[in-house]
Amino acid sequence: MANSSSDTSRKNVIELNDNKAGMTGIDKARISQIIEEASRGSKFYQRQQAKRQADAKRAEETRRKIDALSREALQAGERAGDAEIRRAVSAADFSRTHVHIDMDAFYAAVEMLDNPRLRHVPMAVGGNDMLSTSNYAARRFGVRAAMPGFIAKKLCPQLVIVPCRFRRYKEVSRQVQAVLADYDPQFSAASLDEAYLDITDHLANRQAINLLPGPKATSVAELRYRVFISSSLTASAGIGPNPMVAKIGSDFNKPNGQYRVAGSSDRVLEFIRQLPVRKVPGIGRVTEAWLNSLGVSTCRDLYEQRGALYHACRPLTYQFYMRACLGLSGGFGYGRNGPDRKSVSVERTFQATDSLTWLLDEKLPELCESLVRHLTKSGFLGRTVTIKLKLDTFEVLTRSHGLPSATDSVQAIQSAAAALLRQEFLPGRPAPRIRLLGVRVSSLTPRKAVIADCSSGVGSAGPKQARLDELLVRSTKTIAETSTKTNTTAAVCSSSSNETVSKSSTPVTSSTSENASKFNLVESTSVETKTSASSASESALSCPICSASQPGGLAGLNRHLDFCLSRSAIQTAVNDYSNDGSACFTPGSNSASSRKRIEAASSSGRPAGGSASGGGKRARIAADGRTGVGTI
């Protein structure tokens, strides 16, 4: 019977992912068959079919590569794995107490809290296109997050679907996080409904004043009780010597439970070895299938097959697997705001639309404001803006743009993202129907480092101060030169459209596999976005930053945006430094008069605040702290 069920599952293009609390013991084969029949012929089905074929082909290629390896090559891989394991073990710290808090069916729980009639019926949050979560009653029917609502209705005809209310979820999340901050002020919120804490110092402080309420598990139970008192919602918890083990543990006794793994290498190894690889955070369906094709189904198998994996994976992926088989998390989870953080991102799924106006006016501002809140909280500035698009065909595309300087300005990030989004709606080609929009900022720089760089040059002619001042002088000089060429005394923004396009402004498109991309198991292809030559000469467009009309259509607007974003980023830095009390310079208090100085300088062909030949000189710092350049 088990074999029959397994065979049926393998034949299905779309399978139920039952790796979710509350789905233990359900008839996976029957539910997968219902999902298959309900999906067949849809765009989602066609996309999944193509992905399944590509995944199978890649797995077969890897299998052939490994089969061709000599015994010596496999032994060399095993030695490399052993060396990696020794390094990981020597750096491991089992002395700390980490906790992963996971709210139980959070969105659904909030809806049931506000509407008690939903508590005893199968219900889900989302829409007919996609569900965000479901309550435990619905999970017994196979209904879960990331499932289209129309398929969920096939599994559970009596299912009640309510729309998302993110404002309400954020409000409740803040109540929960206020409690968590009492146990770890530096906790890391992975999302609205989960967080990582290191409560080692909290436990030590309580012990020092004889307020330790008993074992560590009792302290976490107290935390969960306080969360319930504050929000009227339950939370599950995992306790372990590192964030990865804690996260896995939080899923063991859901809902409203907790699980602890003792802080010793032997106990962690005993806990992790028998787990399916899918339980490891970061290993999704595609990676699981790829590993299964290599004979790897448990974490113990990761170690047993280390020789073959060495030749099948990239170095960072191999390092991850070797640490995972030991139950060591590396930089996973807690410490996401550390110097090794690569990016900050947000995304939203919605009913498929081809309305550029709605995306630009409604969805993009919401995403960018949320992104900047996360960026500010994490203490970073970013230089590369990327938008993620999932089409109604379920194809995933990305577009990237490099900014002239790092920023956390909503205006700068939103303007760059808007320009990238507009590229997908060029005249003369069908408008895409988009069902998911995401915004990511990468190439991160710690804000403190930027402020320190600026502060170190105050009152001196040091190279760091000189570089920033020279940037301002060059910007003003360019304005003056452009103004002279066009014989106009227009404002700064409207004269900048003759600037050369930055090399980084070319959007890049890549198709991604959502689950496997972080392990670099699926190659992505990049192609240049084709821009119609005719569109470049179309009617003038307004700059979203300065509102000035820019000739040359989208091409002209893009050229102008590079300069305008540069100015916006500089202004943000100026304001931030000033507010911190460690300013390198402060813009003039009278912006109108400062603007006039710039325009007057532009008319005379020289930078404001400098001599006629002052292009190579440092920007003048006035005695009252204002720059000779004026307001930028």
XYZ file of C-alpha atoms in Angstrom:
632
model
C 0.000 0.000 0.000
C 2.839 2.328 0.856
C 4.496 1.647 -2.468
C 1.272 2.360 -4.324
C 0.852 5.622 -2.527
C 4.434 6.575 -3.252
C 4.067 5.709 -6.934
C 0.920 7.814 -7.209
C 2.679 10.730 -5.568
C 5.572 10.538 -8.009
C 3.225 10.587 -10.994
C 1.535 13.781 -9.843
C 2.894 17.033 -11.240
C 1.569 18.889 -8.196
C 1.938 17.274 -4.780
C 0.687 18.341 -1.385
C 3.419 19.635 0.900
C 2.353 18.194 4.251
C 5.438 19.506 6.045
C 3.212 21.714 8.176
C 1.929 21.529 11.736
C -1.577 20.101 11.928
C -1.255 17.930 8.795
C 0.096 14.768 10.377
C -1.820 11.630 9.428
C -3.795 13.051 6.501
C -4.224 11.021 3.303
C -1.536 12.730 1.253
C -1.986 10.559 -1.855
C -5.735 11.206 -2.080
C -5.349 14.950 -1.480
C -2.511 15.203 -4.014
C -4.720 13.505 -6.589
C -7.543 16.004 -5.969
C -5.087 18.891 -6.322
C -3.733 17.369 -9.538
C -7.182 17.028 -11.097
C -8.286 20.516 -10.033
C -5.100 22.094 -11.418
C -4.689 20.207 -14.694
C -4.717 22.563 -17.676
C -4.199 25.729 -15.626
C -1.238 28.082 -16.072
C 0.010 27.016 -12.656
C -0.103 23.366 -13.697
C 1.760 24.076 -16.943
C 4.438 26.010 -15.070
C 4.854 23.271 -12.475
C 5.053 20.666 -15.228
C 7.870 22.563 -16.947
C 9.696 23.029 -13.646
C 9.319 19.348 -12.767
C 10.834 18.333 -16.103
C 13.727 20.777 -15.682
C 14.373 19.558 -12.126
C 14.355 15.928 -13.261
C 16.799 16.701 -16.059
C 19.165 18.493 -13.686
C 19.002 15.655 -11.165
C 19.799 13.133 -13.890
C 22.789 15.167 -15.047
C 24.101 15.331 -11.485
C 23.553 11.602 -11.033
C 25.566 10.816 -14.172
C 28.345 13.139 -13.033
C 28.603 11.379 -9.677
C 28.448 7.907 -11.212
C 31.462 8.817 -13.325
C 33.586 9.759 -10.296
C 36.479 7.526 -9.322
C 36.842 6.100 -5.843
C 39.801 8.425 -5.285
C 37.674 11.455 -6.154
C 34.956 10.385 -3.724
C 37.520 9.867 -0.976
C 38.957 13.310 -1.662
C 35.450 14.724 -1.257
C 35.041 12.903 2.040
C 38.314 14.350 3.315
C 37.152 17.826 2.327
C 33.902 17.216 4.195
C 35.748 16.009 7.278
C 37.901 19.140 7.232
C 34.814 21.343 6.954
C 33.186 19.488 9.841
C 36.275 19.939 12.037
C 36.233 23.679 11.365
C 32.525 23.899 12.158
C 32.817 21.900 15.388
C 35.804 23.907 16.616
C 33.840 27.147 16.191
C 30.565 25.821 17.636
C 29.157 27.367 20.805
C 26.734 25.231 22.826
C 26.672 27.519 25.854
C 23.950 29.905 24.744
C 20.178 29.544 24.883
C 18.332 30.447 21.690
C 14.565 30.497 21.294
C 12.416 30.519 18.182
C 8.901 31.865 18.730
C 6.293 30.944 16.113
C 2.734 32.228 16.492
C 0.152 29.525 15.793
C -1.660 30.064 12.456
C -1.166 33.769 13.103
C -3.305 35.466 10.443
C -6.097 32.940 10.917
C -5.838 33.254 14.707
C -6.243 37.038 14.509
C -9.333 36.631 12.333
C -10.820 34.073 14.738
C -10.038 36.392 17.654
C -11.947 39.237 16.015
C -14.747 36.994 14.730
C -15.411 34.119 17.182
C -17.837 32.488 14.721
C -14.801 31.410 12.680
C -13.239 29.430 15.535
C -15.110 26.194 14.931
C -15.184 26.064 11.127
C -12.470 25.368 8.539
C -11.238 28.814 7.474
C -8.337 30.399 5.624
C -6.961 33.869 4.995
C -6.315 35.079 1.456
C -8.296 34.915 -1.756
C -9.369 32.684 -4.583
C -5.935 33.031 -6.208
C -3.780 32.256 -3.166
C -4.093 31.568 0.566
C -1.778 33.081 3.166
C -2.613 30.602 5.919
C -5.346 28.322 7.255
C -6.547 27.293 10.688
C -5.938 23.807 12.066
C -9.466 22.645 11.237
C -8.835 23.407 7.551
C -5.440 21.694 7.594
C -7.146 18.384 8.347
C -8.580 18.617 4.823
C -5.154 19.393 3.305
C -5.748 23.151 3.065
C -2.582 25.111 3.736
C -0.683 28.313 2.954
C 0.548 28.970 -0.606
C -2.404 27.040 -2.058
C -4.837 28.629 -4.542
C -8.201 29.260 -2.931
C -10.149 27.532 -5.709
C -8.183 24.321 -5.106
C -8.703 24.619 -1.346
C -12.455 24.752 -2.015
C -12.173 21.440 -3.880
C -10.549 19.869 -0.824
C -12.944 21.477 1.645
C -16.201 22.784 0.096
C -17.308 24.314 3.409
C -14.075 26.350 3.720
C -14.560 30.006 4.701
C -12.017 32.356 3.100
C -11.550 35.855 4.550
C -9.376 38.616 3.030
C -6.032 39.651 4.517
C -5.915 42.608 6.917
C -2.237 43.408 7.216
C -2.746 46.543 9.308
C -4.474 44.454 11.953
C -1.812 41.736 11.827
C 0.928 44.342 12.288
C -0.913 45.815 15.254
C -1.096 42.437 17.011
C 2.488 41.640 16.028
C 3.680 44.789 17.798
C 1.926 43.627 20.975
C 3.748 40.306 20.789
C 7.112 41.870 20.018
C 6.810 44.192 23.014
C 6.825 41.079 25.215
C 9.741 39.494 23.352
C 11.838 42.632 23.836
C 11.732 42.096 27.618
C 13.626 38.832 27.143
C 15.972 39.946 24.364
C 15.993 43.623 23.311
C 17.960 42.630 20.207
C 15.577 39.871 19.076
C 15.376 39.267 15.334
C 11.883 39.333 13.813
C 11.838 37.010 10.808
C 8.262 38.042 9.967
C 5.128 39.310 11.686
C 4.560 35.928 13.328
C 8.006 34.570 14.160
C 11.147 35.759 15.902
C 14.539 34.567 17.121
C 15.767 35.378 20.615
C 18.963 34.772 22.552
C 17.843 34.688 26.190
C 21.236 33.735 27.664
C 21.816 37.159 29.219
C 18.222 37.365 30.435
C 18.580 34.052 32.277
C 21.907 35.124 33.784
C 20.452 38.415 35.020
C 17.506 36.674 36.658
C 19.761 34.134 38.295
C 21.951 36.898 39.679
C 19.004 38.360 41.595
C 17.409 34.990 42.406
C 14.470 35.528 40.058
C 15.137 32.551 37.828
C 11.789 30.728 37.692
C 13.409 27.301 37.401
C 14.635 25.462 34.278
C 15.137 27.275 30.978
C 12.001 25.669 29.600
C 10.002 27.273 32.415
C 11.273 30.710 31.435
C 10.119 30.147 27.859
C 6.737 28.919 29.100
C 6.471 32.159 31.058
C 7.283 34.119 27.901
C 4.571 32.292 25.948
C 2.059 32.908 28.729
C 2.834 36.628 28.657
C 2.362 36.626 24.876
C -1.069 35.081 25.387
C -2.025 37.619 28.068
C -0.926 40.465 25.795
C -2.469 39.286 22.518
C -4.962 36.514 23.409
C -3.085 34.337 20.901
C -0.962 31.242 21.461
C 2.637 30.739 20.420
C 4.859 27.695 20.040
C 8.555 27.720 20.858
C 11.742 25.839 20.183
C 14.722 26.018 22.539
C 18.252 25.063 21.539
C 21.915 26.055 21.523
C 21.590 27.745 18.122
C 18.813 29.348 16.050
C 18.467 26.518 13.523
C 17.868 23.849 16.151
C 15.462 26.184 17.951
C 13.460 26.767 14.764
C 13.161 23.056 14.016
C 12.112 22.430 17.619
C 9.338 25.032 17.495
C 7.455 22.845 14.997
C 7.540 19.713 17.165
C 4.752 20.484 19.628
C 2.490 22.821 17.680
C 0.104 24.340 18.428
C 0.674 26.008 21.797
C 3.647 23.897 22.851
C 7.413 23.962 23.096
C 10.359 21.635 22.612
C 13.875 21.862 24.002
C 17.119 20.391 22.700
C 19.835 20.377 25.362
C 22.970 22.384 24.721
C 25.537 19.683 24.021
C 27.024 18.397 20.791
C 25.863 14.832 21.477
C 22.241 15.819 22.131
C 22.116 18.090 19.092
C 23.583 15.382 16.867
C 21.143 12.822 18.226
C 18.271 15.220 17.518
C 19.282 16.213 14.001
C 20.508 12.952 12.437
C 17.156 11.223 11.996
C 15.326 14.286 10.648
C 14.268 14.423 6.974
C 16.333 16.996 5.093
C 13.121 18.933 4.407
C 12.996 19.829 8.109
C 16.203 21.844 7.743
C 15.292 25.530 7.302
C 16.246 26.583 3.791
C 15.767 23.198 2.115
C 12.584 23.333 0.051
C 10.759 21.006 -2.308
C 13.152 21.358 -5.260
C 16.290 20.886 -3.175
C 14.719 17.969 -1.322
C 13.916 16.230 -4.623
C 17.447 16.887 -5.892
C 18.991 15.458 -2.720
C 16.652 12.453 -2.807
C 17.874 11.678 -6.323
C 21.388 11.423 -4.862
C 20.297 9.042 -2.123
C 20.017 11.732 0.563
C 16.764 11.754 2.543
C 17.875 12.392 6.148
C 20.422 14.681 7.761
C 22.554 11.625 8.495
C 22.639 10.938 4.745
C 24.160 14.393 4.209
C 27.179 13.127 6.116
C 27.221 9.655 4.562
C 27.122 11.127 1.034
C 29.573 13.958 1.739
C 32.038 12.622 -0.836
C 29.510 12.772 -3.683
C 27.979 16.059 -2.524
C 31.400 17.693 -2.596
C 31.517 17.240 -6.369
C 27.832 18.072 -6.913
C 27.564 21.355 -4.969
C 29.088 24.763 -4.962
C 31.416 25.457 -1.990
C 28.967 27.537 0.062
C 26.177 25.025 -0.475
C 28.462 22.176 0.549
C 29.477 24.102 3.661
C 25.795 24.566 4.515
C 25.100 20.826 4.172
C 28.056 19.846 6.338
C 26.934 22.212 9.068
C 23.311 21.109 8.752
C 24.162 17.441 9.326
C 25.750 18.506 12.632
C 22.843 20.724 13.676
C 24.967 23.866 13.395
C 23.368 26.937 11.942
C 26.214 29.257 11.041
C 24.713 32.686 10.325
C 21.160 31.364 10.123
C 18.292 33.055 11.925
C 19.449 35.218 14.796
C 21.877 37.959 13.894
C 20.161 38.744 10.593
C 21.177 42.345 11.133
C 24.851 41.435 11.338
C 27.527 42.612 8.911
C 27.084 39.503 6.735
C 23.482 40.305 5.872
C 23.088 40.469 2.104
C 19.685 42.050 1.512
C 16.348 43.234 2.881
C 13.161 42.461 0.975
C 9.362 42.471 1.098
C 6.798 41.037 -1.308
C 3.048 40.690 -1.639
C 0.756 38.361 -3.583
C -2.526 39.682 -4.974
C -5.084 39.008 -7.680
C -3.375 39.097 -11.080
C -3.501 42.558 -12.645
C -2.135 44.406 -15.672
C -2.822 47.856 -14.194
C 0.447 49.774 -14.021
C -1.350 52.672 -12.334
C -2.555 50.470 -9.464
C 0.859 48.903 -9.019
C 2.615 52.295 -8.968
C 0.072 54.179 -6.864
C -1.118 51.521 -4.432
C 1.095 48.471 -4.091
C 4.615 49.828 -4.720
C 4.434 52.647 -2.112
C 3.182 50.155 0.489
C 6.049 47.766 -0.248
C 8.742 50.461 -0.272
C 7.567 51.994 2.998
C 7.577 48.566 4.642
C 10.998 47.801 3.176
C 12.512 51.036 4.473
C 11.113 50.372 7.942
C 12.927 47.023 7.946
C 16.037 48.632 6.462
C 16.085 51.382 9.089
C 15.481 48.945 11.941
C 18.322 46.734 10.753
C 20.661 49.737 10.485
C 21.617 49.437 6.828
C 21.739 51.538 3.686
C 21.381 49.797 0.328
C 22.738 50.526 -3.114
C 21.018 48.003 -5.393
C 17.243 47.991 -5.859
C 15.596 44.865 -7.283
C 11.960 44.213 -8.078
C 10.569 40.691 -8.235
C 7.617 39.916 -10.473
C 5.569 36.736 -10.579
C 3.363 36.657 -13.654
C -0.010 34.964 -13.972
C 1.895 32.210 -15.786
C 3.837 31.750 -12.502
C 7.065 32.736 -14.226
C 9.314 34.666 -11.837
C 11.392 37.577 -13.131
C 13.691 40.085 -11.461
C 14.868 43.534 -12.504
C 17.779 45.318 -10.819
C 19.130 48.855 -10.730
C 22.268 50.147 -9.029
C 21.979 53.511 -7.286
C 24.871 56.013 -7.308
C 25.157 55.758 -3.517
C 23.737 53.743 -0.638
C 20.459 54.998 0.808
C 17.445 54.148 2.932
C 15.281 56.847 1.389
C 11.735 55.733 0.545
C 11.681 58.250 -2.290
C 14.912 57.024 -3.865
C 14.058 53.326 -3.562
C 10.493 53.775 -4.775
C 11.597 55.892 -7.749
C 14.145 53.291 -8.829
C 11.638 50.463 -8.412
C 8.987 52.423 -10.323
C 11.361 53.006 -13.232
C 12.105 49.272 -13.381
C 8.417 48.414 -13.227
C 7.595 50.828 -16.054
C 10.046 48.972 -18.271
C 7.636 46.020 -18.232
C 4.802 48.151 -19.587
C 6.476 49.716 -22.609
C 4.135 50.621 -25.478
C 3.970 48.207 -28.358
C 4.024 44.988 -26.358
C 1.398 43.161 -24.279
C 1.114 44.340 -20.690
C 2.086 41.543 -18.280
C -0.427 40.291 -15.742
C 1.355 40.370 -12.395
C 0.252 38.411 -9.330
C 3.200 39.089 -7.021
C 5.379 42.154 -6.579
C 8.447 42.296 -4.387
C 11.137 44.890 -3.699
C 14.628 44.047 -2.449
C 17.556 46.257 -1.464
C 21.024 44.696 -1.523
C 24.689 45.777 -1.598
C 24.146 46.767 2.024
C 26.342 49.126 4.021
C 25.932 49.592 7.793
C 24.573 53.062 8.493
C 27.028 53.502 11.365
C 29.932 52.917 8.995
C 28.683 55.625 6.636
C 28.253 58.077 9.502
C 31.696 57.181 10.859
C 33.268 57.762 7.449
C 31.672 61.184 7.297
C 32.417 62.135 10.905
C 36.084 61.190 10.653
C 36.651 64.017 8.176
C 35.070 66.876 10.141
C 37.372 69.852 10.475
C 40.116 68.267 8.432
C 41.191 67.857 4.859
C 41.130 64.081 5.172
C 40.437 62.006 2.095
C 36.974 60.821 3.232
C 35.687 64.366 3.730
C 37.292 65.433 0.479
C 35.553 62.709 -1.486
C 32.116 63.706 -0.224
C 32.737 67.399 -0.775
C 34.116 66.748 -4.232
C 30.979 64.801 -5.058
C 28.906 67.880 -4.238
C 31.188 70.140 -6.249
C 31.114 67.806 -9.245
C 27.321 67.619 -9.101
C 27.011 71.405 -9.046
C 29.630 71.835 -11.758
C 27.747 69.397 -13.990
C 24.582 71.412 -13.488
C 26.402 74.591 -14.471
C 27.939 73.014 -17.573
C 24.619 71.532 -18.651
C 22.888 74.837 -18.089
C 25.484 76.665 -20.189
C 25.127 74.216 -23.076
C 21.353 74.563 -23.195
C 21.381 78.356 -22.551
C 18.802 78.060 -19.827
C 18.513 79.018 -16.184
C 16.080 76.219 -15.402
C 16.118 74.534 -12.033
C 18.748 71.944 -11.242
C 16.573 68.877 -11.771
C 15.230 69.880 -15.148
C 18.708 70.464 -16.568
C 20.119 67.102 -15.592
C 18.541 64.992 -18.308
C 21.652 65.284 -20.503
C 23.669 63.276 -18.020
C 25.183 60.024 -19.216
C 23.275 56.894 -18.248
C 24.933 54.954 -15.436
C 26.185 51.532 -16.459
C 24.302 50.033 -13.555
C 20.987 51.366 -14.790
C 20.456 48.526 -17.264
C 17.758 46.291 -15.820
C 18.678 42.632 -15.558
C 16.144 39.860 -16.002
C 16.530 36.418 -14.518
C 14.203 33.468 -14.205
C 14.437 31.916 -10.781
C 13.430 28.744 -9.027
C 12.024 29.915 -5.721
C 13.110 27.039 -3.524
C 16.459 26.099 -5.044
C 17.903 29.505 -5.885
C 19.435 30.126 -2.473
C 21.517 26.957 -2.884
C 22.586 27.864 -6.402
C 21.244 24.536 -7.654
C 19.290 26.114 -10.473
C 21.151 28.343 -12.868
C 19.576 31.658 -13.731
C 19.870 33.259 -17.125
C 20.332 36.978 -17.540
C 19.356 38.958 -20.567
C 19.231 42.636 -21.249
C 15.811 44.203 -21.248
C 14.976 45.335 -24.745
C 13.820 48.903 -24.976
C 12.032 50.082 -28.060
C 13.990 52.772 -29.853
C 10.815 54.492 -30.836
C 9.671 54.816 -27.223
C 12.747 56.868 -26.390
C 11.550 59.698 -28.543
C 8.013 59.791 -27.231
C 6.368 62.585 -25.282
C 7.911 64.059 -22.152
C 7.449 62.299 -18.806
C 7.438 63.807 -15.323
C 10.187 62.916 -12.853
C 8.623 61.215 -9.785
C 11.202 62.939 -7.541
C 11.329 66.563 -8.690
C 8.196 66.624 -10.905
C 10.159 68.274 -13.718
C 9.117 67.329 -17.249
C 11.763 65.230 -19.015
C 11.912 64.910 -22.817
C 12.939 61.702 -24.562
C 10.321 59.329 -23.189
C 11.447 56.497 -20.890
C 15.057 56.648 -22.030
C 15.244 60.332 -21.183
C 13.529 59.792 -17.858
C 15.968 56.993 -16.953
C 18.941 59.218 -17.736
C 17.481 61.931 -15.565
C 16.646 59.535 -12.705
C 20.297 58.496 -12.290
C 21.225 62.071 -11.457
C 18.084 62.857 -9.492
C 18.465 59.751 -7.318
C 22.070 60.719 -6.637
C 20.918 64.082 -5.330
C 18.201 62.458 -3.251
C 20.670 60.046 -1.636
C 23.089 62.862 -0.807
C 20.311 64.926 0.746
C 19.254 61.960 2.884
C 22.821 61.494 4.121
C 23.143 65.211 4.868
C 19.938 65.236 6.915
C 20.849 62.050 8.788
C 24.306 63.302 9.733
C 22.833 66.578 10.887
C 20.242 64.840 13.052
C 22.921 62.637 14.635
C 24.851 65.685 15.803
C 27.978 64.506 13.977
C 27.374 66.288 10.733
C 30.044 66.775 8.163
C 27.976 69.649 6.825
C 24.459 71.015 7.150
C 22.415 72.349 4.283
C 21.416 75.996 4.371
C 18.354 76.755 6.398
C 16.851 78.887 3.656
C 16.276 76.426 0.829
C 14.799 79.046 -1.478
C 17.790 81.366 -1.275
C 20.151 78.403 -1.549
C 18.385 77.279 -4.707
C 18.756 80.765 -6.138
C 22.491 80.635 -5.465
C 22.733 77.392 -7.412
C 20.699 78.720 -10.299
C 22.733 81.920 -10.391
C 25.918 79.890 -10.383
C 24.548 77.737 -13.175
C 23.887 80.815 -15.286
C 27.448 82.062 -14.834
C 28.946 78.660 -15.597
C 30.612 78.077 -12.227
C 29.810 76.062 -9.106
C 27.906 77.840 -6.370
C 30.022 78.799 -3.409
C 33.294 78.692 -5.344
C 35.369 80.721 -7.751
C 35.079 80.601 -11.511
C 37.867 78.066 -11.595
C 36.825 76.261 -8.471
C 35.951 72.952 -10.095
C 38.948 71.254 -8.523
C 38.620 72.856 -5.100
C 36.892 71.525 -2.001
C 33.383 72.720 -1.226
C 33.502 75.723 1.078
C 32.253 75.083 4.634
C 30.717 78.248 6.049
C 31.474 79.349 9.604
C 27.922 78.570 10.687
C 28.233 75.006 9.408
C 26.482 75.507 6.067
C 28.080 74.432 2.819
C 28.838 76.920 0.109
C 27.038 74.597 -2.290
C 23.655 75.308 -0.725
C 20.662 73.030 -0.600
C 20.950 70.031 -2.877
